[in-house]
Each structure stands twice: as structure tokens, then as C-alpha cells.
Tab-separated table of C-alpha atoms and ligand atoms in Angstrom:
chain	number	residue	atom	x	y	z
A	8	UNK	CA	13.538	-15.033	27.867
A	9	UNK	CA	14.910	-14.496	24.352
A	10	UNK	CA	12.708	-13.600	21.390
A	11	UNK	CA	12.709	-17.174	20.118
A	12	UNK	CA	9.058	-17.737	19.135
A	13	UNK	CA	9.149	-21.261	20.547
A	14	UNK	CA	9.940	-19.871	23.998
A	15	UNK	CA	6.846	-17.682	23.827
A	16	UNK	CA	4.602	-20.532	22.626
A	17	UNK	CA	5.952	-23.054	25.148
A	18	UNK	CA	5.511	-20.506	27.964
A	19	UNK	CA	1.774	-20.667	27.242
A	20	UNK	CA	1.484	-24.465	27.141
A	21	UNK	CA	-0.870	-25.633	29.924
A	22	UNK	CA	0.643	-26.105	33.380
A	23	UNK	CA	-0.831	-29.594	33.291
A	24	UNK	CA	1.166	-31.012	30.401
A	25	UNK	CA	-1.115	-34.041	30.385
A	26	UNK	CA	-3.766	-31.874	28.723
A	27	UNK	CA	-4.384	-32.893	25.112
A	28	UNK	CA	-2.909	-30.889	22.273
A	29	UNK	CA	-4.035	-33.011	19.314
A	30	UNK	CA	-7.370	-34.845	19.314
A	31	UNK	CA	-7.552	-37.377	16.500
A	32	UNK	CA	-10.700	-38.634	14.777
A	33	UNK	CA	-9.995	-42.218	15.856
A	34	UNK	CA	-10.109	-41.192	19.510
A	35	UNK	CA	-6.319	-41.000	19.896
A	36	UNK	CA	-4.711	-38.044	21.693
A	37	UNK	CA	-1.280	-36.435	21.917
A	38	UNK	CA	-0.715	-34.362	25.035
A	39	UNK	CA	1.168	-31.073	25.323
A	40	UNK	CA	3.800	-32.975	27.320
A	41	UNK	CA	4.275	-35.479	24.489
A	42	UNK	CA	4.560	-32.667	21.969
A	43	UNK	CA	7.133	-30.830	24.126
A	44	UNK	CA	9.196	-33.999	24.518
A	45	UNK	CA	9.084	-34.710	20.767
A	46	UNK	CA	10.127	-31.118	20.045
A	47	UNK	CA	13.110	-31.334	22.415
A	48	UNK	CA	14.324	-34.627	20.931
A	49	UNK	CA	13.696	-33.539	17.343
A	50	UNK	CA	15.618	-30.317	17.976
A	51	UNK	CA	18.430	-32.514	19.372
A	52	UNK	CA	18.346	-34.629	16.212
A	53	UNK	CA	18.488	-31.503	14.025
A	54	UNK	CA	21.571	-30.318	15.913
A	55	UNK	CA	23.217	-33.737	15.623
A	56	UNK	CA	22.574	-33.583	11.878
A	57	UNK	CA	24.623	-30.407	11.712
A	58	UNK	CA	21.813	-27.840	11.719
A	59	UNK	CA	23.111	-24.554	13.139
A	60	UNK	CA	21.173	-21.338	13.846
A	61	UNK	CA	20.118	-19.673	10.600
A	62	UNK	CA	20.189	-22.918	8.586
A	63	UNK	CA	17.071	-23.703	6.622
A	64	UNK	CA	15.120	-26.900	7.316
A	65	UNK	CA	12.824	-27.723	4.398
A	66	UNK	CA	9.864	-30.054	4.657
A	67	UNK	CA	7.363	-31.495	2.169
A	68	UNK	CA	5.202	-33.969	4.043
A	69	UNK	CA	1.681	-35.190	4.662
A	70	UNK	CA	-0.078	-33.337	7.444
A	71	UNK	CA	0.553	-35.020	10.810
A	72	UNK	CA	1.317	-33.967	14.379
A	73	UNK	CA	5.007	-34.991	14.024
A	74	UNK	CA	5.211	-32.402	11.215
A	75	UNK	CA	4.177	-29.785	13.794
A	76	UNK	CA	6.857	-31.117	16.161
A	77	UNK	CA	9.443	-30.612	13.395
A	78	UNK	CA	8.253	-27.042	12.837
A	79	UNK	CA	8.597	-26.239	16.544
A	80	UNK	CA	11.921	-28.097	16.824
A	81	UNK	CA	13.293	-26.016	13.963
A	82	UNK	CA	12.362	-22.836	15.840
A	83	UNK	CA	13.790	-24.218	19.075
A	84	UNK	CA	17.108	-25.013	17.370
A	85	UNK	CA	17.249	-21.444	16.018
A	86	UNK	CA	16.930	-22.661	12.427
A	87	UNK	CA	14.588	-21.424	9.686
A	88	UNK	CA	11.495	-23.424	8.790
A	89	UNK	CA	10.693	-23.850	5.109
A	90	UNK	CA	7.400	-25.681	4.448
A	91	UNK	CA	6.604	-26.776	0.894
A	92	UNK	CA	3.191	-27.435	-0.617
A	93	UNK	CA	2.447	-31.142	-1.115
A	94	UNK	CA	1.331	-30.376	-4.643
A	95	UNK	CA	4.789	-29.230	-5.787
A	96	UNK	CA	6.367	-31.489	-8.392
A	97	UNK	CA	9.994	-32.676	-8.201
A	98	UNK	CA	11.149	-29.992	-10.646
A	99	UNK	CA	9.472	-27.252	-8.582
A	100	UNK	CA	11.019	-28.692	-5.434
A	101	UNK	CA	14.391	-28.583	-7.138
A	102	UNK	CA	13.966	-24.832	-7.637
A	103	UNK	CA	13.063	-24.219	-3.982
A	104	UNK	CA	15.916	-26.346	-2.664
A	105	UNK	CA	18.361	-24.654	-5.026
A	106	UNK	CA	17.132	-21.222	-3.966
A	107	UNK	CA	16.901	-21.768	-0.201
A	108	UNK	CA	19.830	-24.201	0.177
A	109	UNK	CA	18.438	-25.975	3.236
A	110	UNK	CA	20.688	-28.090	5.448
A	111	UNK	CA	17.968	-30.765	5.593
A	112	UNK	CA	14.982	-31.703	3.453
A	113	UNK	CA	12.452	-33.826	5.361
A	114	UNK	CA	9.896	-35.877	3.410
A	115	UNK	CA	8.536	-38.209	6.105
A	116	UNK	CA	7.676	-36.436	9.345
A	117	UNK	CA	6.620	-39.450	11.469
A	118	UNK	CA	9.802	-41.313	10.461
A	119	UNK	CA	11.987	-38.300	11.330
A	120	UNK	CA	10.331	-37.782	14.707
A	121	UNK	CA	10.522	-41.544	15.292
A	122	UNK	CA	14.258	-41.393	14.726
A	123	UNK	CA	14.483	-38.500	17.177
A	124	UNK	CA	13.154	-40.747	19.970
A	125	UNK	CA	16.762	-41.853	20.615
A	126	UNK	CA	18.291	-38.379	20.245
A	127	UNK	CA	19.584	-36.336	23.154
A	128	UNK	CA	16.952	-33.677	23.820
A	129	UNK	CA	17.882	-30.040	23.294
A	130	UNK	CA	16.997	-28.611	26.684
A	131	UNK	CA	16.912	-24.852	26.099
A	132	UNK	CA	15.779	-22.981	22.987
A	133	UNK	CA	18.604	-21.284	21.092
A	134	UNK	CA	18.463	-17.560	21.903
A	135	UNK	CA	17.074	-15.500	19.005
A	136	UNK	CA	16.404	-11.808	18.599
A	137	UNK	CA	13.115	-10.483	17.209
A	138	UNK	CA	14.725	-9.762	13.826
A	139	UNK	CA	16.187	-13.244	13.378
A	140	UNK	CA	14.619	-15.296	10.651
A	141	UNK	CA	12.085	-17.920	11.773
A	142	UNK	CA	10.584	-19.066	8.485
A	143	UNK	CA	10.633	-18.670	4.737
A	144	UNK	CA	7.286	-19.040	2.988
A	145	UNK	CA	7.342	-19.268	-0.774
A	146	UNK	CA	4.452	-17.321	-2.259
A	147	UNK	CA	2.232	-19.175	-4.685
A	148	UNK	CA	3.332	-16.679	-7.412
A	149	UNK	CA	1.230	-17.079	-10.520
A	150	UNK	CA	3.681	-15.197	-12.719
A	151	UNK	CA	7.408	-15.751	-12.740
A	152	UNK	CA	9.220	-17.517	-9.979
A	153	UNK	CA	7.876	-17.908	-6.445
A	154	UNK	CA	9.512	-15.618	-3.935
A	155	UNK	CA	10.507	-16.640	-0.424
A	156	UNK	CA	8.897	-14.287	2.101
A	157	UNK	CA	11.218	-13.981	5.111
A	158	UNK	CA	9.345	-13.882	8.430
A	159	UNK	CA	11.182	-13.234	11.683
A	160	UNK	CA	10.500	-14.481	15.190
A	161	UNK	CA	9.268	-10.957	15.985
A	162	UNK	CA	6.903	-10.870	12.982
A	163	UNK	CA	5.260	-14.148	13.933
A	164	UNK	CA	5.080	-13.420	17.662
A	165	UNK	CA	3.479	-10.005	17.104
A	166	UNK	CA	0.823	-11.418	14.814
A	167	UNK	CA	0.092	-14.409	17.016
A	168	UNK	CA	-0.399	-12.228	20.109
A	169	UNK	CA	-2.605	-9.771	18.212
A	170	UNK	CA	-4.861	-12.531	16.861
A	171	UNK	CA	-5.060	-14.358	20.149
A	172	UNK	CA	-6.388	-11.147	21.665
A	173	UNK	CA	-8.593	-10.072	18.743
A	174	UNK	CA	-10.352	-13.421	18.505
A	175	UNK	CA	-10.710	-13.898	22.259
A	176	UNK	CA	-8.920	-17.240	22.624
A	177	UNK	CA	-8.914	-18.886	26.067
A	178	UNK	CA	-7.714	-22.245	27.435
A	179	UNK	CA	-11.330	-23.454	27.182
A	180	UNK	CA	-11.273	-23.234	23.396
A	181	UNK	CA	-10.952	-26.228	21.117
A	182	UNK	CA	-9.769	-25.391	17.611
A	183	UNK	CA	-10.942	-27.448	14.651
A	184	UNK	CA	-7.836	-27.714	12.463
A	185	UNK	CA	-8.512	-29.049	8.952
A	186	UNK	CA	-6.195	-26.678	7.020
A	187	UNK	CA	-2.932	-27.670	5.366
A	188	UNK	CA	0.198	-26.788	7.353
A	189	UNK	CA	2.437	-25.739	4.460
A	190	UNK	CA	0.693	-22.337	4.269
A	191	UNK	CA	0.587	-19.437	6.774
A	192	UNK	CA	-3.114	-19.961	7.496
A	193	UNK	CA	-2.899	-23.480	8.950
A	194	UNK	CA	0.708	-23.196	10.094
A	195	UNK	CA	0.933	-19.823	11.842
A	196	UNK	CA	-2.554	-18.382	12.239
A	197	UNK	CA	-4.246	-21.526	13.497
A	198	UNK	CA	-1.451	-23.278	15.412
A	199	UNK	CA	-0.216	-20.166	17.202
A	200	UNK	CA	-3.704	-19.222	18.448
A	201	UNK	CA	-4.101	-22.712	19.909
A	202	UNK	CA	-0.610	-22.792	21.449
A	203	UNK	CA	-0.917	-19.343	23.021
A	204	UNK	CA	-4.022	-20.584	24.848
A	205	UNK	CA	-2.679	-24.058	25.597
A	206	UNK	CA	-5.863	-25.224	23.874
A	207	UNK	CA	-6.461	-28.592	22.198
A	208	UNK	CA	-7.051	-28.993	18.481
A	209	UNK	CA	-9.374	-31.399	16.718
A	210	UNK	CA	-6.698	-32.498	14.285
A	211	UNK	CA	-7.902	-33.503	10.824
A	212	UNK	CA	-5.559	-34.422	7.970
A	213	UNK	CA	-7.778	-32.541	5.539
A	214	UNK	CA	-11.268	-31.098	5.129
A	215	UNK	CA	-13.668	-33.962	4.973
A	216	UNK	CA	-17.389	-33.307	5.586
A	217	UNK	CA	-18.052	-36.234	7.890
A	218	UNK	CA	-15.042	-35.632	10.144
A	219	UNK	CA	-15.596	-31.890	10.212
A	220	UNK	CA	-19.241	-32.317	11.186
A	221	UNK	CA	-18.246	-34.706	13.967
A	222	UNK	CA	-15.406	-32.370	15.008
A	223	UNK	CA	-17.687	-29.330	15.293
A	224	UNK	CA	-19.562	-31.055	18.093
A	225	UNK	CA	-16.461	-30.905	20.313
A	226	UNK	CA	-14.856	-27.675	19.040
A	227	UNK	CA	-15.415	-23.999	19.752
A	228	UNK	CA	-13.531	-22.314	16.882
A	229	UNK	CA	-12.966	-23.280	13.261
A	230	UNK	CA	-10.632	-21.577	10.810
A	231	UNK	CA	-11.249	-22.207	7.154
A	232	UNK	CA	-10.977	-21.054	3.573
A	233	UNK	CA	-14.188	-20.113	1.715
A	234	UNK	CA	-14.458	-23.550	0.092
A	235	UNK	CA	-14.752	-25.125	3.562
A	236	UNK	CA	-17.881	-23.058	4.107
A	237	UNK	CA	-19.423	-23.747	0.703
A	238	UNK	CA	-18.825	-27.460	1.263
A	239	UNK	CA	-20.408	-27.344	4.696
A	240	UNK	CA	-23.432	-25.558	3.249
A	241	UNK	CA	-23.730	-28.113	0.451
A	242	UNK	CA	-24.105	-30.810	3.106
A	243	UNK	CA	-27.691	-31.029	4.398
A	244	UNK	CA	-26.287	-32.550	7.603
A	245	UNK	CA	-24.872	-29.134	8.526
A	246	UNK	CA	-27.544	-27.475	10.661
A	247	UNK	CA	-27.917	-24.985	13.494
A	248	UNK	CA	-27.460	-27.987	15.795
A	249	UNK	CA	-24.057	-28.763	14.248
A	250	UNK	CA	-22.821	-25.279	15.130
A	251	UNK	CA	-24.373	-25.179	18.604
A	252	UNK	CA	-21.064	-25.852	20.401
A	253	UNK	CA	-19.129	-23.305	18.313
A	254	UNK	CA	-18.381	-19.716	19.301
A	255	UNK	CA	-16.471	-18.614	16.191
A	256	UNK	CA	-16.027	-19.422	12.499
A	257	UNK	CA	-13.094	-17.599	10.874
A	258	UNK	CA	-12.571	-17.381	7.126
A	259	UNK	CA	-9.794	-16.127	4.872
A	260	UNK	CA	-7.087	-16.770	2.259
A	261	UNK	CA	-9.565	-15.972	-0.518
A	262	UNK	CA	-12.641	-13.735	-0.744
A	263	UNK	CA	-15.755	-15.012	1.000
A	264	UNK	CA	-18.784	-14.491	-1.242
A	265	UNK	CA	-21.535	-12.390	0.341
A	266	UNK	CA	-23.960	-15.140	-0.702
A	267	UNK	CA	-21.997	-17.710	1.336
A	268	UNK	CA	-21.896	-15.320	4.319
A	269	UNK	CA	-25.690	-14.853	4.129
A	270	UNK	CA	-26.486	-18.537	3.619
A	271	UNK	CA	-24.237	-19.472	6.517
A	272	UNK	CA	-25.928	-17.000	8.815
A	273	UNK	CA	-29.354	-18.303	7.811
A	274	UNK	CA	-28.332	-21.928	8.358
A	275	UNK	CA	-26.049	-21.751	11.385
A	276	UNK	CA	-27.418	-18.641	13.075
A	277	UNK	CA	-23.911	-17.133	13.225
A	278	UNK	CA	-21.901	-14.754	11.091
A	279	UNK	CA	-18.584	-15.928	9.700
A	280	UNK	CA	-15.718	-13.652	10.780
A	281	UNK	CA	-13.745	-12.808	7.626
A	282	UNK	CA	-10.150	-11.650	7.833
A	283	UNK	CA	-7.484	-10.764	5.268
A	284	UNK	CA	-3.858	-11.768	5.173
A	285	UNK	CA	-0.939	-12.852	3.068
A	286	UNK	CA	2.312	-14.787	3.386
A	287	UNK	CA	4.270	-11.516	3.602
A	288	UNK	CA	2.436	-10.202	6.682
A	289	UNK	CA	0.314	-13.060	8.060
A	290	UNK	CA	-2.979	-11.399	9.135
A	291	UNK	CA	-3.514	-7.739	8.235
A	292	UNK	CA	-7.195	-6.974	8.909
A	293	UNK	CA	-10.052	-8.701	10.659
A	294	UNK	CA	-13.734	-8.251	11.250
A	295	UNK	CA	-14.510	-7.671	14.920
A	296	UNK	CA	-15.220	-10.415	17.420
A	297	UNK	CA	-17.797	-8.309	19.247
A	298	UNK	CA	-18.805	-5.606	16.773
A	299	UNK	CA	-20.700	-6.056	13.529
A	300	UNK	CA	-19.295	-8.398	10.893
A	301	UNK	CA	-20.182	-7.226	7.427
A	302	UNK	CA	-20.362	-9.391	4.284
A	303	UNK	CA	-17.778	-8.395	1.699
A	304	UNK	CA	-15.594	-6.361	4.068
A	305	UNK	CA	-12.426	-7.783	5.598
A	306	UNK	CA	-12.808	-5.535	8.631
A	307	UNK	CA	-10.291	-3.289	10.356
A	308	UNK	CA	-6.475	-3.342	10.444
A	309	UNK	CA	-5.135	-5.259	13.445
A	310	UNK	CA	-3.738	-3.080	16.229
A	311	UNK	CA	-0.281	-1.827	15.208
A	312	UNK	CA	-0.974	-2.207	11.475
A	313	UNK	CA	-0.778	1.017	9.507
A	314	UNK	CA	-2.815	0.563	6.318
A	315	UNK	CA	-3.183	3.114	3.523
A	316	UNK	CA	-4.514	3.182	-0.017
A	317	UNK	CA	-1.821	4.124	-2.528
A	318	UNK	CA	-2.295	6.236	-5.638
A	319	UNK	CA	-4.404	9.076	-4.269
A	320	UNK	CA	-7.779	7.718	-5.380
A	321	UNK	CA	-10.479	6.260	-3.173
A	322	UNK	CA	-9.719	2.796	-4.526
A	323	UNK	CA	-6.113	1.772	-4.969
A	324	UNK	CA	-3.401	-0.653	-3.990
A	325	UNK	CA	-3.261	-1.465	-0.286
A	326	UNK	CA	0.031	-0.556	1.399
A	327	UNK	CA	0.929	-1.704	4.894
A	328	UNK	CA	3.440	-1.211	7.651
A	329	UNK	CA	3.483	-2.999	10.990
A	330	UNK	CA	5.172	-5.439	13.340
A	331	UNK	CA	4.179	-8.533	11.372
A	332	UNK	CA	5.194	-7.242	7.940
A	333	UNK	CA	8.067	-9.373	6.604
A	334	UNK	CA	11.641	-8.207	6.147
A	335	UNK	CA	11.860	-8.913	2.417
A	336	UNK	CA	12.169	-11.722	-0.089
A	337	UNK	CA	14.933	-14.285	0.228
A	338	UNK	CA	17.885	-13.391	-1.958
A	339	UNK	CA	15.828	-10.907	-3.974
A	340	UNK	CA	16.839	-7.515	-2.666
A	341	UNK	CA	15.315	-5.693	-5.647
A	342	UNK	CA	11.859	-7.011	-4.735
A	343	UNK	CA	12.175	-5.830	-1.174
A	344	UNK	CA	10.129	-2.726	-0.437
A	345	UNK	CA	11.077	-0.345	2.335
A	346	UNK	CA	8.692	1.752	4.381
A	347	UNK	CA	5.268	0.550	3.358
A	348	UNK	CA	4.902	-2.853	1.750
A	349	UNK	CA	2.819	-2.698	-1.423
A	350	UNK	CA	0.527	-5.688	-1.123
A	351	UNK	CA	-0.686	-5.898	-4.724
A	352	UNK	CA	-4.281	-6.083	-3.486
A	353	UNK	CA	-6.646	-3.340	-4.604
A	354	UNK	CA	-9.077	-1.991	-2.035
A	355	UNK	CA	-10.662	0.948	-0.275
A	356	UNK	CA	-11.615	2.064	3.218
A	357	UNK	CA	-15.106	3.212	4.077
A	358	UNK	CA	-15.843	6.138	6.426
A	359	UNK	CA	-15.901	3.713	9.381
A	360	UNK	CA	-12.380	2.566	8.544
A	361	UNK	CA	-13.436	-0.846	7.305
A	362	UNK	CA	-11.383	-2.303	4.465
A	363	UNK	CA	-12.986	-3.659	1.285
A	364	UNK	CA	-10.898	-5.636	-1.190
A	365	UNK	CA	-11.707	-5.585	-4.871
A	366	UNK	CA	-9.080	-8.048	-6.074
A	367	UNK	CA	-5.448	-8.312	-7.075
A	368	UNK	CA	-3.895	-5.380	-8.964
A	369	UNK	CA	-2.728	-7.778	-11.649
A	370	UNK	CA	-6.334	-8.907	-12.215
A	371	UNK	CA	-7.400	-5.332	-12.999
A	372	UNK	CA	-8.801	-5.117	-16.525
A	373	UNK	CA	-8.066	-2.162	-18.783
A	374	UNK	CA	-10.677	-2.124	-21.516
A	375	UNK	CA	-10.713	0.715	-24.060
A	376	UNK	CA	-8.548	2.721	-21.662
A	377	UNK	CA	-10.958	2.345	-18.739
A	378	UNK	CA	-10.084	0.537	-15.515
A	379	UNK	CA	-12.472	-2.271	-14.689
A	380	UNK	CA	-12.382	-3.919	-11.277
A	381	UNK	CA	-13.556	-7.518	-11.701
A	382	UNK	CA	-15.170	-7.629	-8.261
A	383	UNK	CA	-17.819	-5.055	-9.201
A	384	UNK	CA	-19.016	-7.270	-12.049
A	385	UNK	CA	-18.656	-10.503	-10.111
A	386	UNK	CA	-20.936	-9.199	-7.370
A	387	UNK	CA	-23.657	-8.526	-9.946
A	388	UNK	CA	-23.284	-11.878	-11.700
A	389	UNK	CA	-23.233	-13.782	-8.404
A	390	UNK	CA	-26.721	-12.448	-7.660
A	391	UNK	CA	-28.163	-13.921	-10.865
A	392	UNK	CA	-30.114	-17.140	-10.874
A	393	UNK	CA	-28.107	-20.269	-11.641
A	394	UNK	CA	-24.769	-18.646	-10.732
A	395	UNK	CA	-22.835	-20.237	-7.878
A	396	UNK	CA	-19.724	-18.121	-8.370
A	397	UNK	CA	-18.204	-16.018	-11.122
A	398	UNK	CA	-14.699	-14.975	-12.120
A	399	UNK	CA	-14.301	-11.942	-14.336
A	400	UNK	CA	-11.126	-11.648	-16.410
A	401	UNK	CA	-9.667	-9.518	-19.187
A	402	UNK	CA	-8.683	-11.240	-22.428
A	403	UNK	CA	-6.857	-9.732	-25.421
A	404	UNK	CA	-9.136	-7.816	-27.793
A	405	UNK	CA	-8.120	-6.123	-31.083
A	406	UNK	CA	-10.079	-2.884	-30.437
A	407	UNK	CA	-10.251	-2.549	-26.658
A	408	UNK	CA	-6.851	-3.945	-25.709
A	409	UNK	CA	-8.629	-6.152	-23.229
A	410	UNK	CA	-12.238	-7.258	-23.202
A	411	UNK	CA	-14.228	-8.161	-20.108
A	412	UNK	CA	-15.254	-11.830	-19.996
A	413	UNK	CA	-16.929	-13.793	-17.252
A	414	UNK	CA	-16.447	-17.412	-16.367
A	415	UNK	CA	-19.443	-18.611	-14.434
A	416	UNK	CA	-19.788	-21.676	-12.261
A	417	UNK	CA	-23.365	-22.652	-13.026
A	418	UNK	CA	-25.766	-22.312	-15.894
A	419	UNK	CA	-27.723	-19.580	-17.621
A	420	UNK	CA	-28.621	-17.790	-20.834
A	421	UNK	CA	-25.539	-15.883	-21.948
A	422	UNK	CA	-27.341	-13.148	-23.920
A	423	UNK	CA	-29.944	-12.569	-21.210
A	424	UNK	CA	-27.285	-12.345	-18.513
A	425	UNK	CA	-25.189	-9.878	-20.513
A	426	UNK	CA	-28.308	-7.769	-21.037
A	427	UNK	CA	-29.049	-7.868	-17.309
A	428	UNK	CA	-25.489	-6.898	-16.462
A	429	UNK	CA	-25.766	-3.919	-18.821
A	430	UNK	CA	-28.731	-2.584	-16.854
A	431	UNK	CA	-26.486	-2.245	-13.809
A	432	UNK	CA	-23.136	-1.425	-15.334
A	433	UNK	CA	-21.565	1.021	-17.766
A	434	UNK	CA	-21.326	-0.635	-21.191
A	435	UNK	CA	-17.533	-0.929	-21.022
A	436	UNK	CA	-17.800	-2.934	-17.807
A	437	UNK	CA	-20.435	-5.421	-18.935
A	438	UNK	CA	-19.025	-8.784	-20.008
A	439	UNK	CA	-18.735	-9.292	-23.754
A	440	UNK	CA	-18.857	-13.045	-23.311
A	441	UNK	CA	-19.910	-15.386	-20.519
A	442	UNK	CA	-18.563	-18.930	-20.357
A	443	UNK	CA	-20.235	-21.575	-18.203
A	444	UNK	CA	-18.162	-24.150	-16.331
A	445	UNK	CA	-18.828	-26.834	-13.752
A	446	UNK	CA	-15.978	-25.711	-11.534
A	447	UNK	CA	-13.505	-22.847	-11.370
A	448	UNK	CA	-9.794	-23.771	-11.143
A	449	UNK	CA	-8.540	-23.215	-7.578
A	450	UNK	CA	-5.324	-23.672	-5.661
A	451	UNK	CA	-5.004	-25.530	-2.360
A	452	UNK	CA	-6.304	-22.524	-0.409
A	453	UNK	CA	-9.408	-22.205	-2.568
A	454	UNK	CA	-8.185	-19.172	-4.519
A	455	UNK	CA	-9.562	-18.978	-8.045
A	456	UNK	CA	-6.634	-19.148	-10.464
A	457	UNK	CA	-7.473	-16.342	-12.871
A	458	UNK	CA	-4.157	-16.734	-14.666
A	459	UNK	CA	-5.321	-20.174	-15.855
A	460	UNK	CA	-8.651	-18.725	-16.987
A	461	UNK	CA	-6.901	-15.951	-18.916
A	462	UNK	CA	-4.839	-18.589	-20.717
A	463	UNK	CA	-7.870	-20.741	-21.408
A	464	UNK	CA	-9.889	-17.922	-23.003
A	465	UNK	CA	-6.984	-15.961	-24.528
A	466	UNK	CA	-8.073	-16.660	-28.114
A	467	UNK	CA	-11.686	-15.555	-27.699
A	468	UNK	CA	-11.390	-12.340	-29.712
A	469	UNK	CA	-8.067	-12.620	-31.521
B	418	AMP	P1	-1.132	-16.032	0.293
B	418	AMP	O1	0.166	-15.310	0.392
B	418	AMP	O2	-1.050	-17.309	-0.483
B	418	AMP	O3	-1.741	-16.233	1.617
B	418	AMP	O4	-2.122	-15.122	-0.552
B	418	AMP	C1	-2.432	-13.838	-0.099
B	418	AMP	C2	-3.499	-13.231	-0.936
B	418	AMP	O5	-4.764	-13.880	-0.728
B	418	AMP	C3	-3.771	-11.803	-0.582
B	418	AMP	O6	-2.807	-10.927	-1.116
B	418	AMP	C4	-5.169	-11.607	-1.155
B	418	AMP	O7	-5.107	-11.376	-2.540
B	418	AMP	C5	-5.812	-12.957	-0.910
B	418	AMP	N1	-6.678	-12.940	0.283
B	418	AMP	C6	-6.422	-13.417	1.506
B	418	AMP	N2	-7.474	-13.240	2.336
B	418	AMP	C7	-8.428	-12.605	1.608
B	418	AMP	C8	-9.759	-12.152	1.872
B	418	AMP	N3	-10.337	-12.324	3.048
B	418	AMP	N4	-10.426	-11.538	0.861
B	418	AMP	C9	-9.861	-11.361	-0.344
B	418	AMP	N5	-8.630	-11.796	-0.659
B	418	AMP	C10	-7.915	-12.420	0.298
């Protein structure tokens, strides 16, 4: 067996290929055998279109099972998969295509796989070594140009095997899949866990309350972003009954609020398992399957991951080394770190070894020469009445350099809340202004876009 990731995944497909892989909401099913056949023919079509090992195959499509077949066919053909967010505009797409120079750019997955029905199947996966490139994932990059994180077959295999073990997947699992597949979470984390167990997936094009609630009744594991959980909790139809068939709820891609964790436990009788990851390393830490899951902590480094806090202080930038850490950014050698990869996330480890994240380094506020970690203030605001969620940012200030401001989803009395915050925080940390909004701006993975908030409130003091 070579190190081609597709060989590993296909070796775990169920012996009975008639077993379902995708379970659709309308009652339709696609079996593992059908997926395998589509992959072989699609890989054949890629080859007949001139795709050779190492070529990039780019794709911007609606979520569908044929899109998954194209992903796997790209691996099988030894090419490099490049998924692109549906939200990207034509001018953004132009940048990615210019940068990655793919051999093919696919925009309609069912049509492409349909065309492959007449292609000669590619029987054997192209041999790959662990260091060969499997995928390029462009980071969402809020400043400057997005960078293409280069992930190898070895990176993805190591992470998939570690997660499969850590989260206790078996062939009896059914994974509820409602995530997008242009991002590592839905594409690698979720799909690989299902494939390594030969387990079926309840396959939903997007998160939609009614379909998710119905899907939970026949699933055992769900992976989601924090907004999935807040939406479930906002639906009175989500009860302990709804979660009765489930063994595990996993959450990541953005911080899970301790209030959501607590509400979920009260309602569903189960604790969400939070984990932490990024495009450059897939999953880095996870709360335990069997041990205690703690609100606000992202748990322990996965086996094989060496995690340290840079800078010599208790809290600092998280640096990592390990088998799933990427090889560098595509055509950007100067951005490629050696040794430890500096994640850009600020955090600390407690005496038990658990990791706690306090935000992105670039969201750190320096006010009057003091470092202010937004998370510390957000946790206090989130406890106040009328606050669903808060985002604390630094905005330009003539005296302090930056001033602490809070943008709060909810309602309240600004002066009273500032006074309350001052009782718990040093004066330089307390917000100087609080703005109330109906909703915080978020990207497709539910991450609050603080860069947009900083722009919006840039003129507050100057
Ligand atoms: P992406 O590369 O788009 O997956 O974004 C990765 C970033 O998401 C990380 O560097 C973190 O800043 C953030 N992130 C992911 N999971 C978590 C989590 N559980 N808690 C806090 N931040 C997270």
C-alpha cells in the first residue's frame, strides 16, 4: 500500500459495499459501492482531461455527494485538491486560480460526475508518499492575501487516524454532516472519521433546524460550529428526547461560549466536546471522550502533537509541531515556519495540561501600553443580563493608542454595564464604550469577524 490517503480511506470502506454512505433527507441513499465506482470513473475522467500527479484540481460548487466523489477522485489520481468557498466572488476566484494554477476548475459537481459515467475507471490509486501534496486550503485571511496551506497525504492520514481513535468511531456510528465541504472541518475532520469507520452520514446540504432535528433521531455523532449549537438551543423543539440517540456532539472552528456549553448540558443532558484546529494543522487539541469536558477549554493536544506557549510568559502564542502540521504555504516560502509552527492563537496551559485559548494574537489590544486580552472582558460581559454574545476590540484612541470597546449582541444600559465591568476588571481593561447590535458579523464557519468591527468603530475616538 502506498501513502495515498485514498488507499487508506478505501481500505476501511465496509466489506459490504451495499452499505449506505450518504443518507439523504428525502429518503434517498448512496452506497459505499456507488461512491467507490463514481470515484474510479471520476479519477479516470480527470486523467483523460490531462490531470497528472501534482496538478491542482480546483472546485467551487454547491455541497453534494458528487463533490465528495471529486475530492476522493483527485486524491486517487495523485492530484491536489483545492476547494473554494462558495461565497468567493469572481475577482477573488481569479486570485486563487492565478495563484494555484489548477489544471481544472470544476463548478458543477453533479454534471462532472455525470460526465464521468462514461469514462474508463482508474483502477488503482496513483502511488504517493506521505510528503506528497494532497490538498491546498486557502486560509480565510482577514488581512492581506489568503495563503494556501499545503497539506500532504501524511498530514491528513495522521490526523484522521488520531481523531478516529480519540472520538471512538465505530462502524455502528452515523455521522450527521451539515457542515460545508470547502473547509477542513466538513471536508477532512468529518468525512475522514466517517470513511475510516465505513459509517454512513446523514447528508444535509446545510444546517437547517428541521432537517437537523430529524437527522439527530437516526445519527450518533454530530460535528458543528458554535452557531449550530446556538441555533439548536433557540429551537424549542430541541429537547433531551432529540439527543437520545446521540453519543457525541463535537464543536469547533470558533470558540464555544461557556453559556452555550452550560445551556446545552442542561437541555440535552450531554456535554459538547470542544476541540481546536486550523487549516494549517487540521485538529490540534481536543477535550476527552471519556474524561471531563470543561467549558472554555479546548482540551489536550492530540497524541503526537507537541504544543508549547511561546514568549516565556504563562499566556502567549501557541506553537505546535506534529505529524499533521502542514509543510508551508503555497509559493510563499517566506511565510513558511520551520520547527514549530506559530499558530497566531494566544493561549495558556493549566497544571493539568489543558489548553485555554484567549483569542488571536492580532486581536490583542494594547491600551496605554498594557496588553488586554479580549476574551477576559468578553467572559465578563457574556454573563450580564441581556447579553447573548460580546466581541471586544481595540479602536484607535488619541491618548491610549487603542481603546477597549465592546460590541454586544443584545441590549442593556451602557453606563451601568461599564460600571459593572469596572468592578471586576482593572480600569484599563474595562470597555470605554459598548455598542449594541442585533447580530455580530460572522464568516461561514461562525467566526466573529473582528476586523469588520474594528473598521466599523474606527472613528469612535478620533
Ligand atoms: P481556520 O483555518 O479557518 O479553520 O481557522 C482556524 C482558527 O479558528 C484558529 O487559528 C482559531 O483562531 C480558531 N478556532 C478554531 N477552533 C477553535 C476553538 N475551539 N476555540 C477557539 N478558536 C478556535
